[in-house]
Amino acid sequence: MAKYKVLDNIEIHDQQAWPIVTGTADFTCDRKMGQYYAAEKTATIMKGRVTRIDVSKALALPGVKGFVTADDVPTWNKNIYFYGQPVCGIIADNWYVAIRATGLVDVTYEESKDAIFDPDEALKAWEQGREDKIAGTFGGTNVLQSSNTERGRGGINGLKSAKNQIDCEFGWTVSHAHNELEPHSALAWWIGDQLYFIVGTQYIHGIRASLTAALGLPLNKVHAMTRFNCGGFGGKAVEDEAPIVAAAMSRKLNGHPVLLKHTRRTNILTKKRQFSTRSKISIGYDDDGTFQAIDARFYSNMGVDTWFCNGDSEFGLRTTYRIPNASFASYVVSTNAPERKYWRCVQDPPAAMNYDSAIDKLAYKLNMDPYKLRMKNILRKDEIDQDNGLYRGGFEYLEMFKQVHDAVDYDRKWFSPDTPKTVEEVLGSAYRGDKRLYGISICGHYDSHGQAQGYNRGGIIKMNTDGTCQVASGSTRGSCGGNTIICNITAEALGMKPEDVILGTWGNTDYSLDPGIQAGSSHTTGAGSAYYNAAKEVLYKVFNVAITMDPFKSIHNIKWTDLESEDSIIYYAKDHTKKLTFAEVMAVAPPIAGASNGWASTTKGGQNEMGQWTGGAYRDKFNVIKKGDPVNTYGGAVACAEIAVDTETGEVEILHYYNLVDTGTSIFKHGVLKEIGTGSELVHAQSFFFGDVYDEQTGALISTNYTEAQFPTYMDIKTEHHDNVDYQSDDVGGPFGCHGIGEPCVTNYSTVLCGIFNATGVWVDPDKGGMTPDKVLKALGKA
Amino acid sequence: MKDFKHLSATSFDAAVALLANGKSEVIAGGTDLIYSMKGMHTPNLPDTVIDIKNIPDSAYVKEEGGYLKIGALTTLADIANNNTVRGKYTVLAEAAELVASTELRNVGTIGGNICQKPRCIYYRNEFNEFPCIRKGGATCYALTGVNKYHSIFGMMGSCLAVCPSDIAPALVALGAKIVTTKKTWEASDFFGLDQRRFNGEKINWLADDEIVKEIQILTAMYRSTYKKWSFRKAIDFPMVSAAVVIKDSKATVALGGVYNTPRLFIDISISNATAAGEACVKGAVNTFDSAYKIQIAKTMVKRAIEELA
């Protein structure tokens, strides 16, 4: 696959675009099968216990069919851990009746006095060893360590021996809901002891596994389907609550189909959100800015979540920079607040906000350009990972920083924060009269997502008699075109025209293998490797039929390996005048299909007799990586924000955002550029807009609609100011060498914070939110 | 959503008669009332809504008898796009143009805009989980809770919620009259600028059986502008707005989004825009998280005056 015909081809379009642009795409709630509708009643206390639920008034409402409580739903709990926890579900023949009926449910609580909402209170008590209040989800404490990495002499000892030291402490970063356009919903029904359900999810096989565990059913009795998803990826990763509740409701109503559809409010109240992080970072350094030691501690408020997904908070700092002595530790803090979990780019952005700021603070202390400080300390691409000892398949951060630097004309635009300049002074006549202060910042890092791990992923490909082939996908519809991606890989591996590879059955666990989660960060590499290997099996079978046919069969001692294919034509490799089309072969061939798992780049591997790849590096590189050797294949991103700060109103505008994302190989060019573009938009959103708003006395989340949650619209974000660029880093992690990019493209909103500092010389404290004008004014001493 | 009856009136008199029957409210564009009913924000939602959209000849913009007259059912889009309003009553056109989004301006009416309910994250919480003082409860939750979006000029009757109307400050600054089915109000009285208490859940002092019919503004060529500041530029309620009308060398300023009612300042000298801005935040308090609005309010006034001077 030295020269790609399909991959990275801008002419290839999304196989599932047609139903989307024509409005015929079907979503879970579009299904009509005479179902009942359901809504949830949520708790109005932060912590305690439900002692009584009176549904008599709700049941008296015409149209109401039934109800469920924690007695019926295995994952619900009579113990309350956050304001907004579901306590009762009402089923009716109309969704609005169901919602109205939830307002008639009377719930009596025994309220606990030891609820703890403030993560600082939880942290302080833990540090002092006197935890009087316990949120209740971690057992007898509110704080647990989720990861710890020691390097060299460690952080504390390393700092002691460093010539200089800077200590930085940062407050809580923003936490916000996904607020998917399509709220969580699930339609479930039973036929005998067989459970069927439709749900909007990124991971239909994973949800099926969750339901088998929650309901105590064998896998073959659970049939899961997913259709189109509308937004909120990350939030629809492993969200199993809606199908579990819908299944419990349907079971209580003798298997009648029930559609549980969340309202905007219950969706925001009960679904997962980005966690917030505070940190303490100390850097030991030489006079010239060379890093010698780092001690970094990241504390993440996870609400009531017990899944420690902040474990790699420090990943970018740990893996991007050369630091001989270090300690990196991550902790989870439990509070009586809605659970936080996956949000696009899980652990990296909150911590990156902090460590990128720390690097800029150090640069200022050294009277140094922060770009130059970073370049001094970034690892070269041929240096090994300092912790696991592996080489990186495509790590080119020095090159990426340089590309961004050159593209934005950084050297002409950067000035010390001590000598502020206006937008007009820096950008010239195009901004005549613009007296706002100009700032610029470049940040970037290796990202903890995107590693090629497909050894436990599966793909199925079936040849059709007309020479086309169908991909049976266990994936859902991804915004970046996940199903198109696996079709592209299949087409490239088979040597077929892209239009001859058709997406067949998709999103149905009965007709597919588990391709893993449909997330940009792992799906392309994980599922893609399974389909590559499945395609190789298909090719092996097709070629073995072809060599029994004219004109190949007359070639002496011909073997299947003597053939090759391109644009849906099979050639004798040594003489391209001898050829057959796939259609000609499949007209006489027996049914042919291929099914395979993928590979992991971090395990030693090679190529088997069918040409399937089994792991490790695909080819030699840097004279140090040998074919088959384990390699890291993470991706990452480098970005530059050019900003304007209105010091009278505190408003910050991003004048230009250059988002360069390491894709390895861009498998589906349109999807890649769109994904990077949405990442740039999310940088805007995280920087200036949404953040959860809580009433801290009751623990109630009160930003439960679009207006109060301050979600930006497309008109609030000037996408025309974005440059979204894919950087192809020649990754050796497999035959097509790609990285997942769904997460890294979102990460660098630290550029905005550092840019504000560059413009004004003041640091804005995001204080559980973005860099909103009120906080900028506060930093400027004007509020 | 609350269950309700929908009745249609074909005249203001008929609508008033229908209002007399039980818990009922008038609906025009419906952009605020339906939102509240879907969210069940308050226990005081109507059992019956009286649709007045079918009342003939109630949507118009015309200069007549020394007044600009605007029918209560005129959409905000029609006001924003009207050349007479844009040219002579600029502050009103600009205010109308900055309300919400295109879709909402196409259905929202000027009468509805000045009759919307207060804006407060607690008041607007669904299922009335925060039964605040405006809804008949005992307390204003914002006083000790989230008050970032709230008043900077203290409060009227122990409520920190702000008047969220873009149109209200423009009408107050223009010295408009509001004609209802009962009487003709001065805008300042209609919004209760001198009141020390609030009128239930209303942002104005309309009686329960009273309906806005027309807006009247003295005909003149006003030098005026409307500056709106909000976190989201494309669609949002004003966190701070400034309606500024200049006559001779003096400005009349009405601030929006900073108090329970529009906040009126008259005879503001325009010789020094910065000083004018300072004059309009005199009396503002910085004890709440809304303190940043003080800086923004004076900036909005300053910029408006610089633009007009």
mmCIF file with all atom_site columns, N, CA, C and O in Angstrom, chain A residues 83 100 265 646 648 651 689 694-695 697 702 705-708 710-711 713 715-716 773-774, chain B residues 1 35 119 122 126 129 144 146 148 229 231-236 292 295 299 302-303:
data_model
loop_
_atom_site.group_PDB
_atom_site.id
_atom_site.type_symbol
_atom_site.label_atom_id
_atom_site.label_alt_id
_atom_site.label_comp_id
_atom_site.label_asym_id
_atom_site.label_entity_id
_atom_site.label_seq_id
_atom_site.pdbx_PDB_ins_code
_atom_site.Cartn_x
_atom_site.Cartn_y
_atom_site.Cartn_z
_atom_site.occupancy
_atom_site.B_iso_or_equiv
_atom_site.pdbx_formal_charge
_atom_site.auth_seq_id
_atom_site.auth_comp_id
_atom_site.auth_asym_id
_atom_site.auth_atom_id
_atom_site.pdbx_PDB_model_num
ATOM 1   N N  . TYR A 1 83  ? -28.158 15.566 43.127 1.00 0.00 ? 83  TYR A N  1
ATOM 2   C CA . TYR A 1 83  ? -29.400 16.232 42.743 1.00 0.00 ? 83  TYR A CA 1
ATOM 3   C C  . TYR A 1 83  ? -29.603 15.977 41.246 1.00 0.00 ? 83  TYR A C  1
ATOM 4   O O  . TYR A 1 83  ? -28.769 16.347 40.423 1.00 0.00 ? 83  TYR A O  1
ATOM 5   N N  . ARG A 1 100 ? -45.522 15.145 32.056 1.00 0.00 ? 100 ARG A N  1
ATOM 6   C CA . ARG A 1 100 ? -46.416 15.820 33.000 1.00 0.00 ? 100 ARG A CA 1
ATOM 7   C C  . ARG A 1 100 ? -46.638 14.950 34.236 1.00 0.00 ? 100 ARG A C  1
ATOM 8   O O  . ARG A 1 100 ? -46.669 15.431 35.359 1.00 0.00 ? 100 ARG A O  1
ATOM 9   N N  . ARG A 1 265 ? -33.822 18.749 29.793 1.00 0.00 ? 265 ARG A N  1
ATOM 10  C CA . ARG A 1 265 ? -33.445 18.927 31.193 1.00 0.00 ? 265 ARG A CA 1
ATOM 11  C C  . ARG A 1 265 ? -32.869 17.637 31.783 1.00 0.00 ? 265 ARG A C  1
ATOM 12  O O  . ARG A 1 265 ? -31.792 17.646 32.378 1.00 0.00 ? 265 ARG A O  1
ATOM 13  N N  . ASP A 1 646 ? -10.566 42.947 24.286 1.00 0.00 ? 646 ASP A N  1
ATOM 14  C CA . ASP A 1 646 ? -11.176 44.252 24.536 1.00 0.00 ? 646 ASP A CA 1
ATOM 15  C C  . ASP A 1 646 ? -11.082 44.492 26.043 1.00 0.00 ? 646 ASP A C  1
ATOM 16  O O  . ASP A 1 646 ? -11.821 43.891 26.820 1.00 0.00 ? 646 ASP A O  1
ATOM 17  N N  . GLU A 1 648 ? -11.966 46.911 27.786 1.00 0.00 ? 648 GLU A N  1
ATOM 18  C CA . GLU A 1 648 ? -13.086 47.630 28.397 1.00 0.00 ? 648 GLU A CA 1
ATOM 19  C C  . GLU A 1 648 ? -14.261 46.714 28.707 1.00 0.00 ? 648 GLU A C  1
ATOM 20  O O  . GLU A 1 648 ? -15.004 46.950 29.657 1.00 0.00 ? 648 GLU A O  1
ATOM 21  N N  . GLU A 1 651 ? -14.107 41.194 26.563 1.00 0.00 ? 651 GLU A N  1
ATOM 22  C CA . GLU A 1 651 ? -14.373 40.243 25.491 1.00 0.00 ? 651 GLU A CA 1
ATOM 23  C C  . GLU A 1 651 ? -13.101 39.847 24.763 1.00 0.00 ? 651 GLU A C  1
ATOM 24  O O  . GLU A 1 651 ? -12.237 40.684 24.508 1.00 0.00 ? 651 GLU A O  1
ATOM 25  N N  . PHE A 1 689 ? -17.649 29.844 26.321 1.00 0.00 ? 689 PHE A N  1
ATOM 26  C CA . PHE A 1 689 ? -19.075 29.682 26.497 1.00 0.00 ? 689 PHE A CA 1
ATOM 27  C C  . PHE A 1 689 ? -19.418 28.720 27.621 1.00 0.00 ? 689 PHE A C  1
ATOM 28  O O  . PHE A 1 689 ? -19.204 29.013 28.758 1.00 0.00 ? 689 PHE A O  1
ATOM 29  N N  . TYR A 1 694 ? -24.222 25.539 38.910 1.00 0.00 ? 694 TYR A N  1
ATOM 30  C CA . TYR A 1 694 ? -24.833 24.825 40.035 1.00 0.00 ? 694 TYR A CA 1
ATOM 31  C C  . TYR A 1 694 ? -25.287 25.806 41.106 1.00 0.00 ? 694 TYR A C  1
ATOM 32  O O  . TYR A 1 694 ? -24.642 26.830 41.341 1.00 0.00 ? 694 TYR A O  1
ATOM 33  N N  . ASP A 1 695 ? -26.383 25.458 41.744 1.00 0.00 ? 695 ASP A N  1
ATOM 34  C CA . ASP A 1 695 ? -26.724 26.100 42.996 1.00 0.00 ? 695 ASP A CA 1
ATOM 35  C C  . ASP A 1 695 ? -25.993 25.295 44.068 1.00 0.00 ? 695 ASP A C  1
ATOM 36  O O  . ASP A 1 695 ? -26.360 24.144 44.341 1.00 0.00 ? 695 ASP A O  1
ATOM 37  N N  . GLN A 1 697 ? -25.723 25.424 47.211 1.00 0.00 ? 697 GLN A N  1
ATOM 38  C CA . GLN A 1 697 ? -26.359 25.072 48.483 1.00 0.00 ? 697 GLN A CA 1
ATOM 39  C C  . GLN A 1 697 ? -27.159 23.788 48.379 1.00 0.00 ? 697 GLN A C  1
ATOM 40  O O  . GLN A 1 697 ? -27.204 22.990 49.309 1.00 0.00 ? 697 GLN A O  1
ATOM 41  N N  . ILE A 1 702 ? -28.434 23.917 37.546 1.00 0.00 ? 702 ILE A N  1
ATOM 42  C CA . ILE A 1 702 ? -29.546 24.769 37.123 1.00 0.00 ? 702 ILE A CA 1
ATOM 43  C C  . ILE A 1 702 ? -29.383 25.284 35.695 1.00 0.00 ? 702 ILE A C  1
ATOM 44  O O  . ILE A 1 702 ? -30.233 26.012 35.211 1.00 0.00 ? 702 ILE A O  1
ATOM 45  N N  . ASN A 1 705 ? -31.000 24.052 30.251 1.00 0.00 ? 705 ASN A N  1
ATOM 46  C CA . ASN A 1 705 ? -31.548 24.264 28.908 1.00 0.00 ? 705 ASN A CA 1
ATOM 47  C C  . ASN A 1 705 ? -30.534 25.077 28.097 1.00 0.00 ? 705 ASN A C  1
ATOM 48  O O  . ASN A 1 705 ? -29.525 25.544 28.613 1.00 0.00 ? 705 ASN A O  1
ATOM 49  N N  . TYR A 1 706 ? -30.825 25.232 26.821 1.00 0.00 ? 706 TYR A N  1
ATOM 50  C CA . TYR A 1 706 ? -29.861 25.890 25.931 1.00 0.00 ? 706 TYR A CA 1
ATOM 51  C C  . TYR A 1 706 ? -29.557 27.319 26.367 1.00 0.00 ? 706 TYR A C  1
ATOM 52  O O  . TYR A 1 706 ? -28.434 27.805 26.243 1.00 0.00 ? 706 TYR A O  1
ATOM 53  N N  . THR A 1 707 ? -30.588 28.021 26.856 1.00 0.00 ? 707 THR A N  1
ATOM 54  C CA . THR A 1 707 ? -30.388 29.419 27.211 1.00 0.00 ? 707 THR A CA 1
ATOM 55  C C  . THR A 1 707 ? -29.472 29.542 28.414 1.00 0.00 ? 707 THR A C  1
ATOM 56  O O  . THR A 1 707 ? -28.484 30.281 28.399 1.00 0.00 ? 707 THR A O  1
ATOM 57  N N  . GLU A 1 708 ? -29.796 28.798 29.462 1.00 0.00 ? 708 GLU A N  1
ATOM 58  C CA . GLU A 1 708 ? -29.026 28.959 30.696 1.00 0.00 ? 708 GLU A CA 1
ATOM 59  C C  . GLU A 1 708 ? -27.643 28.306 30.598 1.00 0.00 ? 708 GLU A C  1
ATOM 60  O O  . GLU A 1 708 ? -26.704 28.730 31.246 1.00 0.00 ? 708 GLU A O  1
ATOM 61  N N  . GLN A 1 710 ? -25.812 28.379 28.098 1.00 0.00 ? 710 GLN A N  1
ATOM 62  C CA . GLN A 1 710 ? -24.967 29.247 27.266 1.00 0.00 ? 710 GLN A CA 1
ATOM 63  C C  . GLN A 1 710 ? -24.212 28.464 26.214 1.00 0.00 ? 710 GLN A C  1
ATOM 64  O O  . GLN A 1 710 ? -23.012 28.681 25.973 1.00 0.00 ? 710 GLN A O  1
ATOM 65  N N  . PHE A 1 711 ? -24.910 27.554 25.581 1.00 0.00 ? 711 PHE A N  1
ATOM 66  C CA . PHE A 1 711 ? -24.274 26.856 24.469 1.00 0.00 ? 711 PHE A CA 1
ATOM 67  C C  . PHE A 1 711 ? -24.169 27.811 23.286 1.00 0.00 ? 711 PHE A C  1
ATOM 68  O O  . PHE A 1 711 ? -25.139 28.479 22.936 1.00 0.00 ? 711 PHE A O  1
ATOM 69  N N  . THR A 1 713 ? -23.903 29.098 19.412 1.00 0.00 ? 713 THR A N  1
ATOM 70  C CA . THR A 1 713 ? -24.409 28.670 18.110 1.00 0.00 ? 713 THR A CA 1
ATOM 71  C C  . THR A 1 713 ? -23.279 28.818 17.096 1.00 0.00 ? 713 THR A C  1
ATOM 72  O O  . THR A 1 713 ? -22.224 29.373 17.406 1.00 0.00 ? 713 THR A O  1
ATOM 73  N N  . MET A 1 715 ? -23.265 30.791 14.810 1.00 0.00 ? 715 MET A N  1
ATOM 74  C CA . MET A 1 715 ? -23.061 32.214 14.523 1.00 0.00 ? 715 MET A CA 1
ATOM 75  C C  . MET A 1 715 ? -22.161 32.877 15.558 1.00 0.00 ? 715 MET A C  1
ATOM 76  O O  . MET A 1 715 ? -21.678 33.974 15.351 1.00 0.00 ? 715 MET A O  1
ATOM 77  N N  . ASP A 1 716 ? -21.973 32.212 16.708 1.00 0.00 ? 716 ASP A N  1
ATOM 78  C CA . ASP A 1 716 ? -21.075 32.756 17.725 1.00 0.00 ? 716 ASP A CA 1
ATOM 79  C C  . ASP A 1 716 ? -19.619 32.417 17.432 1.00 0.00 ? 716 ASP A C  1
ATOM 80  O O  . ASP A 1 716 ? -18.719 32.948 18.079 1.00 0.00 ? 716 ASP A O  1
ATOM 81  N N  . PRO A 1 773 ? -15.864 37.096 29.644 1.00 0.00 ? 773 PRO A N  1
ATOM 82  C CA . PRO A 1 773 ? -15.510 38.497 29.875 1.00 0.00 ? 773 PRO A CA 1
ATOM 83  C C  . PRO A 1 773 ? -15.499 38.893 31.359 1.00 0.00 ? 773 PRO A C  1
ATOM 84  O O  . PRO A 1 773 ? -14.655 39.687 31.769 1.00 0.00 ? 773 PRO A O  1
ATOM 85  N N  . ASP A 1 774 ? -16.411 38.339 32.138 1.00 0.00 ? 774 ASP A N  1
ATOM 86  C CA . ASP A 1 774 ? -16.416 38.695 33.559 1.00 0.00 ? 774 ASP A CA 1
ATOM 87  C C  . ASP A 1 774 ? -15.105 38.298 34.220 1.00 0.00 ? 774 ASP A C  1
ATOM 88  O O  . ASP A 1 774 ? -14.575 39.022 35.064 1.00 0.00 ? 774 ASP A O  1
ATOM 89  N N  . MET B 2 1   ? -45.122 19.465 29.297 1.00 0.00 ? 1   MET B N  1
ATOM 90  C CA . MET B 2 1   ? -45.870 20.704 29.060 1.00 0.00 ? 1   MET B CA 1
ATOM 91  C C  . MET B 2 1   ? -47.197 20.664 29.799 1.00 0.00 ? 1   MET B C  1
ATOM 92  O O  . MET B 2 1   ? -47.844 19.616 29.877 1.00 0.00 ? 1   MET B O  1
ATOM 93  N N  . TYR B 2 35  ? -42.598 28.516 25.996 1.00 0.00 ? 35  TYR B N  1
ATOM 94  C CA . TYR B 2 35  ? -41.340 28.079 26.632 1.00 0.00 ? 35  TYR B CA 1
ATOM 95  C C  . TYR B 2 35  ? -41.572 27.811 28.121 1.00 0.00 ? 35  TYR B C  1
ATOM 96  O O  . TYR B 2 35  ? -41.143 26.785 28.665 1.00 0.00 ? 35  TYR B O  1
ATOM 97  N N  . ARG B 2 119 ? -36.158 37.291 33.775 1.00 0.00 ? 119 ARG B N  1
ATOM 98  C CA . ARG B 2 119 ? -35.084 36.367 33.411 1.00 0.00 ? 119 ARG B CA 1
ATOM 99  C C  . ARG B 2 119 ? -34.276 36.069 34.657 1.00 0.00 ? 119 ARG B C  1
ATOM 100 O O  . ARG B 2 119 ? -33.648 36.956 35.242 1.00 0.00 ? 119 ARG B O  1
ATOM 101 N N  . TYR B 2 122 ? -33.044 30.816 38.328 1.00 0.00 ? 122 TYR B N  1
ATOM 102 C CA . TYR B 2 122 ? -33.882 30.091 39.307 1.00 0.00 ? 122 TYR B CA 1
ATOM 103 C C  . TYR B 2 122 ? -35.352 30.166 38.909 1.00 0.00 ? 122 TYR B C  1
ATOM 104 O O  . TYR B 2 122 ? -36.065 29.173 38.942 1.00 0.00 ? 122 TYR B O  1
ATOM 105 N N  . GLU B 2 126 ? -36.977 24.348 35.608 1.00 0.00 ? 126 GLU B N  1
ATOM 106 C CA . GLU B 2 126 ? -38.165 23.574 35.252 1.00 0.00 ? 126 GLU B CA 1
ATOM 107 C C  . GLU B 2 126 ? -38.804 22.892 36.459 1.00 0.00 ? 126 GLU B C  1
ATOM 108 O O  . GLU B 2 126 ? -38.154 22.626 37.464 1.00 0.00 ? 126 GLU B O  1
ATOM 109 N N  . GLU B 2 129 ? -38.729 23.817 40.671 1.00 0.00 ? 129 GLU B N  1
ATOM 110 C CA . GLU B 2 129 ? -37.952 23.244 41.776 1.00 0.00 ? 129 GLU B CA 1
ATOM 111 C C  . GLU B 2 129 ? -37.345 24.329 42.661 1.00 0.00 ? 129 GLU B C  1
ATOM 112 O O  . GLU B 2 129 ? -36.882 24.049 43.760 1.00 0.00 ? 129 GLU B O  1
ATOM 113 N N  . THR B 2 144 ? -28.387 34.371 47.570 1.00 0.00 ? 144 THR B N  1
ATOM 114 C CA . THR B 2 144 ? -27.305 33.602 48.195 1.00 0.00 ? 144 THR B CA 1
ATOM 115 C C  . THR B 2 144 ? -26.734 32.559 47.244 1.00 0.00 ? 144 THR B C  1
ATOM 116 O O  . THR B 2 144 ? -25.879 31.781 47.628 1.00 0.00 ? 144 THR B O  1
ATOM 117 N N  . VAL B 2 146 ? -26.535 31.716 42.701 1.00 0.00 ? 146 VAL B N  1
ATOM 118 C CA . VAL B 2 146 ? -25.939 32.200 41.454 1.00 0.00 ? 146 VAL B CA 1
ATOM 119 C C  . VAL B 2 146 ? -26.548 33.556 41.097 1.00 0.00 ? 146 VAL B C  1
ATOM 120 O O  . VAL B 2 146 ? -27.754 33.659 40.886 1.00 0.00 ? 146 VAL B O  1
ATOM 121 N N  . LYS B 2 148 ? -24.725 35.881 38.932 1.00 0.00 ? 148 LYS B N  1
ATOM 122 C CA . LYS B 2 148 ? -23.848 36.440 37.908 1.00 0.00 ? 148 LYS B CA 1
ATOM 123 C C  . LYS B 2 148 ? -24.615 37.197 36.814 1.00 0.00 ? 148 LYS B C  1
ATOM 124 O O  . LYS B 2 148 ? -24.086 38.109 36.191 1.00 0.00 ? 148 LYS B O  1
ATOM 125 N N  . TRP B 2 229 ? -25.048 43.917 25.075 1.00 0.00 ? 229 TRP B N  1
ATOM 126 C CA . TRP B 2 229 ? -23.910 43.057 25.411 1.00 0.00 ? 229 TRP B CA 1
ATOM 127 C C  . TRP B 2 229 ? -24.440 41.782 26.042 1.00 0.00 ? 229 TRP B C  1
ATOM 128 O O  . TRP B 2 229 ? -25.229 41.821 26.986 1.00 0.00 ? 229 TRP B O  1
ATOM 129 N N  . PHE B 2 231 ? -23.244 37.285 26.526 1.00 0.00 ? 231 PHE B N  1
ATOM 130 C CA . PHE B 2 231 ? -22.143 36.334 26.357 1.00 0.00 ? 231 PHE B CA 1
ATOM 131 C C  . PHE B 2 231 ? -22.160 35.763 24.945 1.00 0.00 ? 231 PHE B C  1
ATOM 132 O O  . PHE B 2 231 ? -21.133 35.622 24.317 1.00 0.00 ? 231 PHE B O  1
ATOM 133 N N  . ARG B 2 232 ? -23.337 35.407 24.480 1.00 0.00 ? 232 ARG B N  1
ATOM 134 C CA . ARG B 2 232 ? -23.449 34.896 23.111 1.00 0.00 ? 232 ARG B CA 1
ATOM 135 C C  . ARG B 2 232 ? -23.970 36.016 22.227 1.00 0.00 ? 232 ARG B C  1
ATOM 136 O O  . ARG B 2 232 ? -24.970 36.655 22.561 1.00 0.00 ? 232 ARG B O  1
ATOM 137 N N  . LYS B 2 233 ? -23.322 36.217 21.125 1.00 0.00 ? 233 LYS B N  1
ATOM 138 C CA . LYS B 2 233 ? -23.717 37.345 20.288 1.00 0.00 ? 233 LYS B CA 1
ATOM 139 C C  . LYS B 2 233 ? -24.880 36.992 19.361 1.00 0.00 ? 233 LYS B C  1
ATOM 140 O O  . LYS B 2 233 ? -25.671 37.851 18.991 1.00 0.00 ? 233 LYS B O  1
ATOM 141 N N  . ALA B 2 234 ? -24.940 35.726 18.952 1.00 0.00 ? 234 ALA B N  1
ATOM 142 C CA . ALA B 2 234 ? -25.913 35.374 17.926 1.00 0.00 ? 234 ALA B CA 1
ATOM 143 C C  . ALA B 2 234 ? -27.336 35.312 18.473 1.00 0.00 ? 234 ALA B C  1
ATOM 144 O O  . ALA B 2 234 ? -28.283 35.711 17.803 1.00 0.00 ? 234 ALA B O  1
ATOM 145 N N  . ILE B 2 235 ? -27.514 34.815 19.661 1.00 0.00 ? 235 ILE B N  1
ATOM 146 C CA . ILE B 2 235 ? -28.856 34.696 20.229 1.00 0.00 ? 235 ILE B CA 1
ATOM 147 C C  . ILE B 2 235 ? -28.730 34.676 21.744 1.00 0.00 ? 235 ILE B C  1
ATOM 148 O O  . ILE B 2 235 ? -28.192 33.735 22.317 1.00 0.00 ? 235 ILE B O  1
ATOM 149 N N  . ASP B 2 236 ? -29.189 35.717 22.351 1.00 0.00 ? 236 ASP B N  1
ATOM 150 C CA . ASP B 2 236 ? -29.143 35.732 23.815 1.00 0.00 ? 236 ASP B CA 1
ATOM 151 C C  . ASP B 2 236 ? -29.947 36.913 24.340 1.00 0.00 ? 236 ASP B C  1
ATOM 152 O O  . ASP B 2 236 ? -30.249 37.860 23.609 1.00 0.00 ? 236 ASP B O  1
ATOM 153 N N  . TYR B 2 292 ? -19.292 42.633 37.338 1.00 0.00 ? 292 TYR B N  1
ATOM 154 C CA . TYR B 2 292 ? -18.648 42.919 36.046 1.00 0.00 ? 292 TYR B CA 1
ATOM 155 C C  . TYR B 2 292 ? -19.548 43.742 35.133 1.00 0.00 ? 292 TYR B C  1
ATOM 156 O O  . TYR B 2 292 ? -19.073 44.433 34.229 1.00 0.00 ? 292 TYR B O  1
ATOM 157 N N  . GLN B 2 295 ? -18.769 47.616 34.778 1.00 0.00 ? 295 GLN B N  1
ATOM 158 C CA . GLN B 2 295 ? -17.777 48.019 33.783 1.00 0.00 ? 295 GLN B CA 1
ATOM 159 C C  . GLN B 2 295 ? -18.368 47.977 32.375 1.00 0.00 ? 295 GLN B C  1
ATOM 160 O O  . GLN B 2 295 ? -18.142 48.874 31.547 1.00 0.00 ? 295 GLN B O  1
ATOM 161 N N  . THR B 2 299 ? -19.218 51.091 29.705 1.00 0.00 ? 299 THR B N  1
ATOM 162 C CA . THR B 2 299 ? -18.591 51.022 28.382 1.00 0.00 ? 299 THR B CA 1
ATOM 163 C C  . THR B 2 299 ? -19.638 51.122 27.275 1.00 0.00 ? 299 THR B C  1
ATOM 164 O O  . THR B 2 299 ? -19.425 51.796 26.253 1.00 0.00 ? 299 THR B O  1
ATOM 165 N N  . LYS B 2 302 ? -20.723 54.707 27.097 1.00 0.00 ? 302 LYS B N  1
ATOM 166 C CA . LYS B 2 302 ? -19.633 55.502 26.513 1.00 0.00 ? 302 LYS B CA 1
ATOM 167 C C  . LYS B 2 302 ? -19.557 55.318 24.996 1.00 0.00 ? 302 LYS B C  1
ATOM 168 O O  . LYS B 2 302 ? -19.486 56.283 24.231 1.00 0.00 ? 302 LYS B O  1
ATOM 169 N N  . ARG B 2 303 ? -19.615 54.085 24.573 1.00 0.00 ? 303 ARG B N  1
ATOM 170 C CA . ARG B 2 303 ? -19.480 53.811 23.134 1.00 0.00 ? 303 ARG B CA 1
ATOM 171 C C  . ARG B 2 303 ? -20.687 54.330 22.345 1.00 0.00 ? 303 ARG B C  1
ATOM 172 O O  . ARG B 2 303 ? -20.543 54.775 21.204 1.00 0.00 ? 303 ARG B O  1
#
